[in-house]
PDB file of C-alpha atoms and ligand atoms in Angstrom:
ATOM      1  CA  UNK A  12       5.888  -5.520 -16.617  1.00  0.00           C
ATOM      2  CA  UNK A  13       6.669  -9.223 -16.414  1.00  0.00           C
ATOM      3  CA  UNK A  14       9.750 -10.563 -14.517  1.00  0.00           C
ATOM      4  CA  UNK A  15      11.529 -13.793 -15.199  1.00  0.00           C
ATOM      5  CA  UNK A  16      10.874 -15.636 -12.268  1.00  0.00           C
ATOM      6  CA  UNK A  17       6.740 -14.586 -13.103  1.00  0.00           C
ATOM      7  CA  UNK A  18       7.309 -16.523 -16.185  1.00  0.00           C
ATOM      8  CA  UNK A  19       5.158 -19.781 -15.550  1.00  0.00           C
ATOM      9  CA  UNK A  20       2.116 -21.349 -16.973  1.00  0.00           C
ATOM     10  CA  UNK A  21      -0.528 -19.305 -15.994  1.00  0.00           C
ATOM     11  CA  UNK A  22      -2.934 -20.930 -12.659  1.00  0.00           C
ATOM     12  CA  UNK A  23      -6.270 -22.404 -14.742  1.00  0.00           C
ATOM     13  CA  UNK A  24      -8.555 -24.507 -12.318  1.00  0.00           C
ATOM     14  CA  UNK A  25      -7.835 -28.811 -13.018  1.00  0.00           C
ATOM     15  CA  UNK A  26     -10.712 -29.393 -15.908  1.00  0.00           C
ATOM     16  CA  UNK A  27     -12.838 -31.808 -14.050  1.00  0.00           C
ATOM     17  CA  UNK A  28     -16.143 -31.705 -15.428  1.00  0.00           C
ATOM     18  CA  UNK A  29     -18.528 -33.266 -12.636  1.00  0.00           C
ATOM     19  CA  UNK A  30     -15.563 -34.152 -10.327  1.00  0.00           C
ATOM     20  CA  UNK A  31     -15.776 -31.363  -7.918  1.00  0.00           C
ATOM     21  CA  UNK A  32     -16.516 -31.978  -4.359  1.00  0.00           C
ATOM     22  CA  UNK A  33     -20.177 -31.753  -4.005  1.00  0.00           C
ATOM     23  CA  UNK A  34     -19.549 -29.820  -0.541  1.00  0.00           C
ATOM     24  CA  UNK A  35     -21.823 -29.412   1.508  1.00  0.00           C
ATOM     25  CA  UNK A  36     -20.784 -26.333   3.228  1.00  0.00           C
ATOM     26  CA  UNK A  37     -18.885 -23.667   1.365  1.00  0.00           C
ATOM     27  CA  UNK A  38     -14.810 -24.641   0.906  1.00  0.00           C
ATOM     28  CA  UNK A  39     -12.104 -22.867  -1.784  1.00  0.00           C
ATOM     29  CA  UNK A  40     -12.937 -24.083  -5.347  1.00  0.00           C
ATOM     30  CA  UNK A  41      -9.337 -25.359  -4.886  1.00  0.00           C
ATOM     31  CA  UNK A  42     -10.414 -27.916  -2.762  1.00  0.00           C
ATOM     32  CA  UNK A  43     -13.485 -28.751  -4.168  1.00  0.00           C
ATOM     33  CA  UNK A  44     -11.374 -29.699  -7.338  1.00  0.00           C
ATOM     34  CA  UNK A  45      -8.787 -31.786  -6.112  1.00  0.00           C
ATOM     35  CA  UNK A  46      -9.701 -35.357  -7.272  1.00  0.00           C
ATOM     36  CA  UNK A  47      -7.531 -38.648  -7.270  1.00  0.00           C
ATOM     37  CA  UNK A  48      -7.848 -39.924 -11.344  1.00  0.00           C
ATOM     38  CA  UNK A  49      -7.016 -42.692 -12.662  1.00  0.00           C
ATOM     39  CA  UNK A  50      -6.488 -41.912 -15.957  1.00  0.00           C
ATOM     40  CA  UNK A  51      -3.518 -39.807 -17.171  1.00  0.00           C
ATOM     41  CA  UNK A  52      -2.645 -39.169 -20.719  1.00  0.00           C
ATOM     42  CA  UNK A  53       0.841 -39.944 -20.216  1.00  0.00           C
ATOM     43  CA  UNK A  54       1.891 -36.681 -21.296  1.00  0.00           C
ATOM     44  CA  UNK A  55       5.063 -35.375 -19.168  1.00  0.00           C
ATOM     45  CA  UNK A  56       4.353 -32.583 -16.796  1.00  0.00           C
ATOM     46  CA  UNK A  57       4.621 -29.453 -18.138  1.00  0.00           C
ATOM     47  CA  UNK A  58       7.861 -27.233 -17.578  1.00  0.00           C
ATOM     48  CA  UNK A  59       8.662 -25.549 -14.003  1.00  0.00           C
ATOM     49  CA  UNK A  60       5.398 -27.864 -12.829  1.00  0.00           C
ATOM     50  CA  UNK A  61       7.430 -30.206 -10.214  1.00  0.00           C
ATOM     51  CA  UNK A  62       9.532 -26.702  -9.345  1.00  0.00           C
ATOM     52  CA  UNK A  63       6.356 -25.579  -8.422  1.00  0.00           C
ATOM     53  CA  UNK A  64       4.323 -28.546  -6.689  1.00  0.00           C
ATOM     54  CA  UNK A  65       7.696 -28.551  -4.435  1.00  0.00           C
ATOM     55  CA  UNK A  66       7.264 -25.187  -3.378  1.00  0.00           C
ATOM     56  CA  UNK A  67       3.797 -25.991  -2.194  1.00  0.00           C
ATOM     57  CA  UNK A  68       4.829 -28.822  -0.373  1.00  0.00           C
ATOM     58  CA  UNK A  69       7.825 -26.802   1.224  1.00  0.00           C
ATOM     59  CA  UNK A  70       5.423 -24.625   2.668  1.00  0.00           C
ATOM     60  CA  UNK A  71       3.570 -27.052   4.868  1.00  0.00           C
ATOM     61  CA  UNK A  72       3.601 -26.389   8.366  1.00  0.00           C
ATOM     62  CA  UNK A  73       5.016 -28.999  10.707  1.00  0.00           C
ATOM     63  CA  UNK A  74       5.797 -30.284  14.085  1.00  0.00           C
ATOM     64  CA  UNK A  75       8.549 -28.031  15.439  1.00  0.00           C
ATOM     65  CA  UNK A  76       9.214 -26.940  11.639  1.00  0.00           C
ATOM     66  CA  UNK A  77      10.903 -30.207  11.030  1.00  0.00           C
ATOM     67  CA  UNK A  78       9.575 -30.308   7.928  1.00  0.00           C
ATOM     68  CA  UNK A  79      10.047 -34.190   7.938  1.00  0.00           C
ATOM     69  CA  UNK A  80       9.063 -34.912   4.101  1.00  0.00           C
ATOM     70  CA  UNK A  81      11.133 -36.197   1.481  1.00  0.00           C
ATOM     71  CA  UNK A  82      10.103 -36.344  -2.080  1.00  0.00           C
ATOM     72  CA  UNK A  83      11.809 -38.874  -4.484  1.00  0.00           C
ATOM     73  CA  UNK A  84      10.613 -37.642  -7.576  1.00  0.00           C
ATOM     74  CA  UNK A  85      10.435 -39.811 -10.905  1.00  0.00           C
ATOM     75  CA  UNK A  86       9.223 -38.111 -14.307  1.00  0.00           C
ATOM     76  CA  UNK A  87       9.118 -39.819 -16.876  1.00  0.00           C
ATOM     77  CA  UNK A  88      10.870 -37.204 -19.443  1.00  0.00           C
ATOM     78  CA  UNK A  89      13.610 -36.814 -17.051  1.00  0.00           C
ATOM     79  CA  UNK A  90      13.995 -39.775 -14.545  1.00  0.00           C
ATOM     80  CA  UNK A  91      13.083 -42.584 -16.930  1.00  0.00           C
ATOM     81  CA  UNK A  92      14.780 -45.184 -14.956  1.00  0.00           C
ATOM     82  CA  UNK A  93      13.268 -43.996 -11.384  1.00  0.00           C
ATOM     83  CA  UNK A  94      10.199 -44.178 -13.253  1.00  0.00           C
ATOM     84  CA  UNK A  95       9.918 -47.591 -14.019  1.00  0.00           C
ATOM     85  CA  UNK A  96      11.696 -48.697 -10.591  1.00  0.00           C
ATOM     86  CA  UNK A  97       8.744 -46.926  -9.032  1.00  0.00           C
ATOM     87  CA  UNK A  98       5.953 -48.477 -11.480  1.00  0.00           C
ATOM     88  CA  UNK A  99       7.726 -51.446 -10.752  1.00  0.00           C
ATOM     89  CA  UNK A 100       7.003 -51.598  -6.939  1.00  0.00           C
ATOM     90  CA  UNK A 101       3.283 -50.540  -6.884  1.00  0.00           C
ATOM     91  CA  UNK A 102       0.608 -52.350  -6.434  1.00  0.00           C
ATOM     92  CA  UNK A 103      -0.156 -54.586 -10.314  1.00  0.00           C
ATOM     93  CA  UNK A 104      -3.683 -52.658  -9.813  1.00  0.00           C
ATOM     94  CA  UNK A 105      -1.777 -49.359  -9.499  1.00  0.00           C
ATOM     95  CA  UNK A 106       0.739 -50.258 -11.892  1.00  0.00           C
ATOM     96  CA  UNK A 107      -1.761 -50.461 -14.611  1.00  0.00           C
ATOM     97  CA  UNK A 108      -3.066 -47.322 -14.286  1.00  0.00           C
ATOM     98  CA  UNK A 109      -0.510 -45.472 -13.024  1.00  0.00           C
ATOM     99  CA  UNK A 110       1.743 -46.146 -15.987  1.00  0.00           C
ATOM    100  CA  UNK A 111       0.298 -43.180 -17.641  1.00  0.00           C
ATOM    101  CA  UNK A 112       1.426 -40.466 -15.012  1.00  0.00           C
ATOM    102  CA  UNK A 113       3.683 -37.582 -15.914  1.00  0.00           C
ATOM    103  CA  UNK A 114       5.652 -38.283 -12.417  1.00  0.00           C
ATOM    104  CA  UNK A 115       5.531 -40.872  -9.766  1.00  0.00           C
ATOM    105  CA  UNK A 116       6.602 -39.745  -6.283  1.00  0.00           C
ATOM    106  CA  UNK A 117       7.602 -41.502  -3.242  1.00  0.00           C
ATOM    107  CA  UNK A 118       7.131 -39.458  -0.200  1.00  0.00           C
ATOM    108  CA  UNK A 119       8.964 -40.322   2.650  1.00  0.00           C
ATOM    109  CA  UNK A 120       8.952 -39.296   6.577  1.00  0.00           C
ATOM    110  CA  UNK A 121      11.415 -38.899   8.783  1.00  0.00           C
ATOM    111  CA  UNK A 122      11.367 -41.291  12.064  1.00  0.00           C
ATOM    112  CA  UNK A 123      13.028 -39.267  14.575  1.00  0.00           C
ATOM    113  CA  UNK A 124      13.781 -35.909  15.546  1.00  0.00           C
ATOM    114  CA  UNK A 125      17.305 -35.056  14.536  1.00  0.00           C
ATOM    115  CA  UNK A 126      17.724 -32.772  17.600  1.00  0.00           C
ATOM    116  CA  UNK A 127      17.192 -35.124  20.368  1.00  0.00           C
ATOM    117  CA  UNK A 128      16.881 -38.552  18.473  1.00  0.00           C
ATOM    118  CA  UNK A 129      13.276 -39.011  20.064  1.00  0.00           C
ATOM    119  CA  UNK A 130      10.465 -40.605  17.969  1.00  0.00           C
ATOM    120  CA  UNK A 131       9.317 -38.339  15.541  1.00  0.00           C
ATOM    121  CA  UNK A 132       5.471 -38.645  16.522  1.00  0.00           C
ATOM    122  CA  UNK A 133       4.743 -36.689  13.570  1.00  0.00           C
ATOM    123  CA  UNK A 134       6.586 -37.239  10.906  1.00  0.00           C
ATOM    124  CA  UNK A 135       4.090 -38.670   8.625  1.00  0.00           C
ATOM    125  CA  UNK A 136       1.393 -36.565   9.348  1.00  0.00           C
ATOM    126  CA  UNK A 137       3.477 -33.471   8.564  1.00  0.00           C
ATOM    127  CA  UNK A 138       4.505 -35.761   5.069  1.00  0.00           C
ATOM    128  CA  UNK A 139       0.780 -35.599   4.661  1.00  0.00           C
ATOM    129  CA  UNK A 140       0.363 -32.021   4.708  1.00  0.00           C
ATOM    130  CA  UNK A 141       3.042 -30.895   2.460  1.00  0.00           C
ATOM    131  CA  UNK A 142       1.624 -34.170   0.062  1.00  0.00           C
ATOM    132  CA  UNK A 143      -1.673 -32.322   0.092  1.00  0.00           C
ATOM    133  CA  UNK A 144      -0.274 -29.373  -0.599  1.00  0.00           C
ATOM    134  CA  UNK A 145       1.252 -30.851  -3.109  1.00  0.00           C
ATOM    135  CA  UNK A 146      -1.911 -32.423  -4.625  1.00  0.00           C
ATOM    136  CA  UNK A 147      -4.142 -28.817  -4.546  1.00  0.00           C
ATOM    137  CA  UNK A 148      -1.165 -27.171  -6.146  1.00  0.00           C
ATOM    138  CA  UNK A 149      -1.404 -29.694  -8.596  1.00  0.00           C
ATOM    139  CA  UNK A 150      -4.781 -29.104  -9.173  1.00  0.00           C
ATOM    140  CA  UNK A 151      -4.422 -25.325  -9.236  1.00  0.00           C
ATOM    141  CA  UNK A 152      -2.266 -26.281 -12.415  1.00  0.00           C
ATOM    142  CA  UNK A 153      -4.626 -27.965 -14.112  1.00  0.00           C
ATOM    143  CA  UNK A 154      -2.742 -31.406 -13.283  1.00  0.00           C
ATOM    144  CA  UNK A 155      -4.088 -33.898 -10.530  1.00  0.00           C
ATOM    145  CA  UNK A 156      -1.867 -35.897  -8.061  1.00  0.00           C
ATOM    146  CA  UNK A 157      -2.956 -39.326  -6.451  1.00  0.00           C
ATOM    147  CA  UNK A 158      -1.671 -40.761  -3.412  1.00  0.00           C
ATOM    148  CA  UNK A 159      -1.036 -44.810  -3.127  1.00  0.00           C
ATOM    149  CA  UNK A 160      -0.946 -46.713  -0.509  1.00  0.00           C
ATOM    150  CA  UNK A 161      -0.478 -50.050  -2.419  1.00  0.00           C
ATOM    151  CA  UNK A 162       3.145 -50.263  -2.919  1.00  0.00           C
ATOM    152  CA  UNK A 163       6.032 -52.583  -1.563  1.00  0.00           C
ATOM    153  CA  UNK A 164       7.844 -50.465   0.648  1.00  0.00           C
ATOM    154  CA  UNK A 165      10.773 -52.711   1.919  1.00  0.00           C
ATOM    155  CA  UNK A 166      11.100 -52.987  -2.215  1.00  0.00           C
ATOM    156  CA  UNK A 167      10.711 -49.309  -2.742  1.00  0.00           C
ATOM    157  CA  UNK A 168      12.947 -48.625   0.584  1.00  0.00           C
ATOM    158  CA  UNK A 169      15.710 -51.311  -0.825  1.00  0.00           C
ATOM    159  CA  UNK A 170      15.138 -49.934  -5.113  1.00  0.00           C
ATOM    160  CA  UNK A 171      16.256 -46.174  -3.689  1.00  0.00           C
ATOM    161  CA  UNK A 172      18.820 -47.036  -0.936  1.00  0.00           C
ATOM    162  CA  UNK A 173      16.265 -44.946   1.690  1.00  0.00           C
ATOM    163  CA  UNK A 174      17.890 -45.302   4.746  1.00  0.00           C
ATOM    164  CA  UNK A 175      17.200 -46.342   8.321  1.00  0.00           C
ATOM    165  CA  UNK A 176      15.347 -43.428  10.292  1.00  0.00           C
ATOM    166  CA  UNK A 177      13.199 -42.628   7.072  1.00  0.00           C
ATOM    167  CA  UNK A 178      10.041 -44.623   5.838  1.00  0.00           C
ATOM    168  CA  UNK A 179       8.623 -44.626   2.385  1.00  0.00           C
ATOM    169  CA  UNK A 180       4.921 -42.999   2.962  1.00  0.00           C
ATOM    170  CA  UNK A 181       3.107 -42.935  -0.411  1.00  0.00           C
ATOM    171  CA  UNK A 182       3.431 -43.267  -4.091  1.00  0.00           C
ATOM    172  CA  UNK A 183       1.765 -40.166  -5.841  1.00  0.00           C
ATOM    173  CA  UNK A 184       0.873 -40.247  -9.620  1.00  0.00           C
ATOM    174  CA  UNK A 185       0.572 -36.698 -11.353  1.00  0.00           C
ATOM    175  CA  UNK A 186       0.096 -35.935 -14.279  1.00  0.00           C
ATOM    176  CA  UNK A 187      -2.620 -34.502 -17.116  1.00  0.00           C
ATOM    177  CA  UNK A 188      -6.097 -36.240 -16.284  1.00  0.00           C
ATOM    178  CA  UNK A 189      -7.168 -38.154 -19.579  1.00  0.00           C
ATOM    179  CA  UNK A 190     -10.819 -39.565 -20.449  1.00  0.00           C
ATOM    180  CA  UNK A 191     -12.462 -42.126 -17.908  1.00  0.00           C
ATOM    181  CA  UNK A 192     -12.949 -44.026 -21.668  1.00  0.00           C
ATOM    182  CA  UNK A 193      -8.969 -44.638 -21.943  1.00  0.00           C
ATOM    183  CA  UNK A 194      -9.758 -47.019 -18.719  1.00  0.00           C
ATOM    184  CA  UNK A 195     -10.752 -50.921 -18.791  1.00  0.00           C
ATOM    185  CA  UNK A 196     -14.498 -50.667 -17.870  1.00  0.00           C
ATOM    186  CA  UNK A 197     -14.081 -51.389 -14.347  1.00  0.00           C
ATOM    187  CA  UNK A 198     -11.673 -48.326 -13.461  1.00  0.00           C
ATOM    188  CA  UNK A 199     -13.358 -45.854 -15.979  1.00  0.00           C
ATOM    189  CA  UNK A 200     -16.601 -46.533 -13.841  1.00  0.00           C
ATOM    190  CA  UNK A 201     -14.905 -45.648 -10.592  1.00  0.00           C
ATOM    191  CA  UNK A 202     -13.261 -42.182 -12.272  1.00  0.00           C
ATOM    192  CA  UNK A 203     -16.743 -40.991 -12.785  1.00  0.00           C
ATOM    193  CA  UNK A 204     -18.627 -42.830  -9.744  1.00  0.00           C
ATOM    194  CA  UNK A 205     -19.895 -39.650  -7.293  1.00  0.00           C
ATOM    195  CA  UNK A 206     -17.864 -38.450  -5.335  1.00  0.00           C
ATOM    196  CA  UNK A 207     -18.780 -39.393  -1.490  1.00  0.00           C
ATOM    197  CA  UNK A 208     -17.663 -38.514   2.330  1.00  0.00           C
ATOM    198  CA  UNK A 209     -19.231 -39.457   5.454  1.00  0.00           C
ATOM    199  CA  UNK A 210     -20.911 -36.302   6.958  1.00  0.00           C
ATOM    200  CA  UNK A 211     -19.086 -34.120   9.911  1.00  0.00           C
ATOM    201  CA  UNK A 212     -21.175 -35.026  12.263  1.00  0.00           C
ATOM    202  CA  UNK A 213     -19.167 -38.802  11.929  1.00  0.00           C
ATOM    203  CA  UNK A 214     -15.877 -37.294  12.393  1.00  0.00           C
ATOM    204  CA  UNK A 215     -16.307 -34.213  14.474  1.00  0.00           C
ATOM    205  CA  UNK A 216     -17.405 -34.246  18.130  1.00  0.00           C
ATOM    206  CA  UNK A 217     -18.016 -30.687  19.144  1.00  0.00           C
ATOM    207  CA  UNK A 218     -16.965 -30.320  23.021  1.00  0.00           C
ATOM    208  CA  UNK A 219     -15.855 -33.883  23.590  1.00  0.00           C
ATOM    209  CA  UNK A 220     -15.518 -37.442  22.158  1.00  0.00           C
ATOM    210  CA  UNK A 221     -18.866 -38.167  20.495  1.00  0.00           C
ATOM    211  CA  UNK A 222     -20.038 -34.969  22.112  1.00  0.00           C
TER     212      UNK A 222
HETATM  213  C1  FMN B 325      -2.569 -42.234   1.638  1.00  0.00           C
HETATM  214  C2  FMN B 325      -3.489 -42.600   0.485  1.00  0.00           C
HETATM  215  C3  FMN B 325      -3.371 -43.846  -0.083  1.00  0.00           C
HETATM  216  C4  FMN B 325      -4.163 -44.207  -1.193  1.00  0.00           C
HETATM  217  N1  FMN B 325      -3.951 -45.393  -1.810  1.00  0.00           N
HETATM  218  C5  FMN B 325      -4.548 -45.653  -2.992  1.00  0.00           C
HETATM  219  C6  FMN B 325      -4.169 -46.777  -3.768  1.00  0.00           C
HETATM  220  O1  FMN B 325      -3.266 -47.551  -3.404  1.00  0.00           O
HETATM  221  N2  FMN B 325      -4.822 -46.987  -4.944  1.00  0.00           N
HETATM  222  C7  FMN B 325      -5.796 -46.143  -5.393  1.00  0.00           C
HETATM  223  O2  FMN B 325      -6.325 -46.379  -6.474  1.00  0.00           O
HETATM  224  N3  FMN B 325      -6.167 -45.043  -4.689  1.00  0.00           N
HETATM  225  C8  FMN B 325      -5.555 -44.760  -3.507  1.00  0.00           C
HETATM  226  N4  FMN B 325      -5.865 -43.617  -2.806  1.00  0.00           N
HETATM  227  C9  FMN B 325      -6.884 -42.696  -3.317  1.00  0.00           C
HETATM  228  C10 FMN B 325      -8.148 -42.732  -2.471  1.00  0.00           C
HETATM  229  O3  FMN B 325      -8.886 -43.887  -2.767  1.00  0.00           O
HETATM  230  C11 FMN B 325      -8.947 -41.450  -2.735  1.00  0.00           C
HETATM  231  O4  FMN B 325      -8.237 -40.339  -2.242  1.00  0.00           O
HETATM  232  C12 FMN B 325     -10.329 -41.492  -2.072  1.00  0.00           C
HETATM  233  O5  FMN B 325     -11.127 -42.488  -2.653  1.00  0.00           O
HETATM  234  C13 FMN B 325     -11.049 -40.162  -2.181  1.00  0.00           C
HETATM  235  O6  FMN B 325     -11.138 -39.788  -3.527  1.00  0.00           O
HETATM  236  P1  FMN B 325     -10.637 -38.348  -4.028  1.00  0.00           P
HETATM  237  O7  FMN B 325      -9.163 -38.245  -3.682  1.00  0.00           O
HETATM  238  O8  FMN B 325     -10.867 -38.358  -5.512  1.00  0.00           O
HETATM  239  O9  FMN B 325     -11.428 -37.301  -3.304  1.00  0.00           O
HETATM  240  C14 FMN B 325      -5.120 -43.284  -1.687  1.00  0.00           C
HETATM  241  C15 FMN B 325      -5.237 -42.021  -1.076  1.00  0.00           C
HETATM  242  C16 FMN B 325      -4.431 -41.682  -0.017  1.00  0.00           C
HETATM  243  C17 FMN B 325      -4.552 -40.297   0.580  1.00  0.00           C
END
């Protein structure tokens, strides 16, 4: 028996041939195939897909439930203009890639908690959550999201009117991952470059700093 609100593109795995996480330990195949691509085929994201990738986000957990994220969302069916103001305000090195996404994002935290007005210690780690939330939902629709650092944010903050008490986080590109070949040669050799981390034993410190 289906149900209207069942009818969305079914869940297949992000096609990623030789992109998943080499993990060393055993994590959810969701995980392991979350990558950040650089090349996108420019095709808009499919229907009910940023419906959906808000919903995951919406169900990070957070600091006091806060929820301090904000998602300005620019696809470029729908928000053509946001689209190109974002574009416009990355990085040129992320500009030229990023061109070809089915959505830019611009995530953005809250400062300060609205109950007391105190520093919101938090707020962009809880915008990280819900943006990887964001990104394995993504991936568990076959699309891929990748964060940016390298934007102007005083240009992104001024092109969208965000307003004091709020700071622009991260651009994310999503979209449909194209071939590493649609690259220049330089980029197409970092999309298939293996994946790497630094072991746990550099970043966890069982029973005390540096244990
Ligand atoms: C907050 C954040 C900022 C990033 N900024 C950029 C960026 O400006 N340009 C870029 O090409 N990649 C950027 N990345 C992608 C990282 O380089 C990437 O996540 C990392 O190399 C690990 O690769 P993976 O996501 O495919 O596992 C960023 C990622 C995050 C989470």
């Amino acid at each position: 028996m289906s149900h209207p609100e069942t009818h969305h593109a079914a869940l297949t795995p992000a096609p990623a041939p030789g992109r998943e996480a080499p993990a060393a330990h055993p994590i959810a195949p969701l995980i392991a195939q979350r990558w950040s691509p650089r090349s996108f085929t420019g095709a808009p994201l499919p229907p009910g897909a940023i419906e959906r990738l808000l919903e995951a986000a919406r169900w990070a957990a957070s600091s006091n439930n806060l929820q301090p994220w904000h998602f300005i969302v620019a696809r470029r069916d729908a928000e053509p203009e946001a689209f190109a103001t974002l574009l416009g305000v990355l990085s040129p090195n992320n500009r030229d890639w990023a061109r070809q996404a089915g959505a830019l994002l611009l995530s953005v935290a809250r400062t300060h908690n609205p109950t007391n007005g105190n520093p919101l210690r938090h707020g962009w780690h809880d915008t990280g959550a819900a943006t990887a939330l964001l990104a394995l939902q993504a991936a568990a629709l076959g699309l891929q999201a990748h964060a940016m650092a390298g934007f102007d944010a005083a240009a992104a903050r001024s092109a969208f009117a965000v307003p004091e008490g709020f700071d622009p986080v991260a651009a994310i590109a999503i979209g449909e991952v194209g071939p590493p070949e649609a690259l220049p040669e330089a980029l197409a050799a970092r999309e298939t470059a293996p994946r790497q981390r630094r072991p746990i034993e550099a970043f966890a410190f069982f029973g005390g700093w540096r244990g």
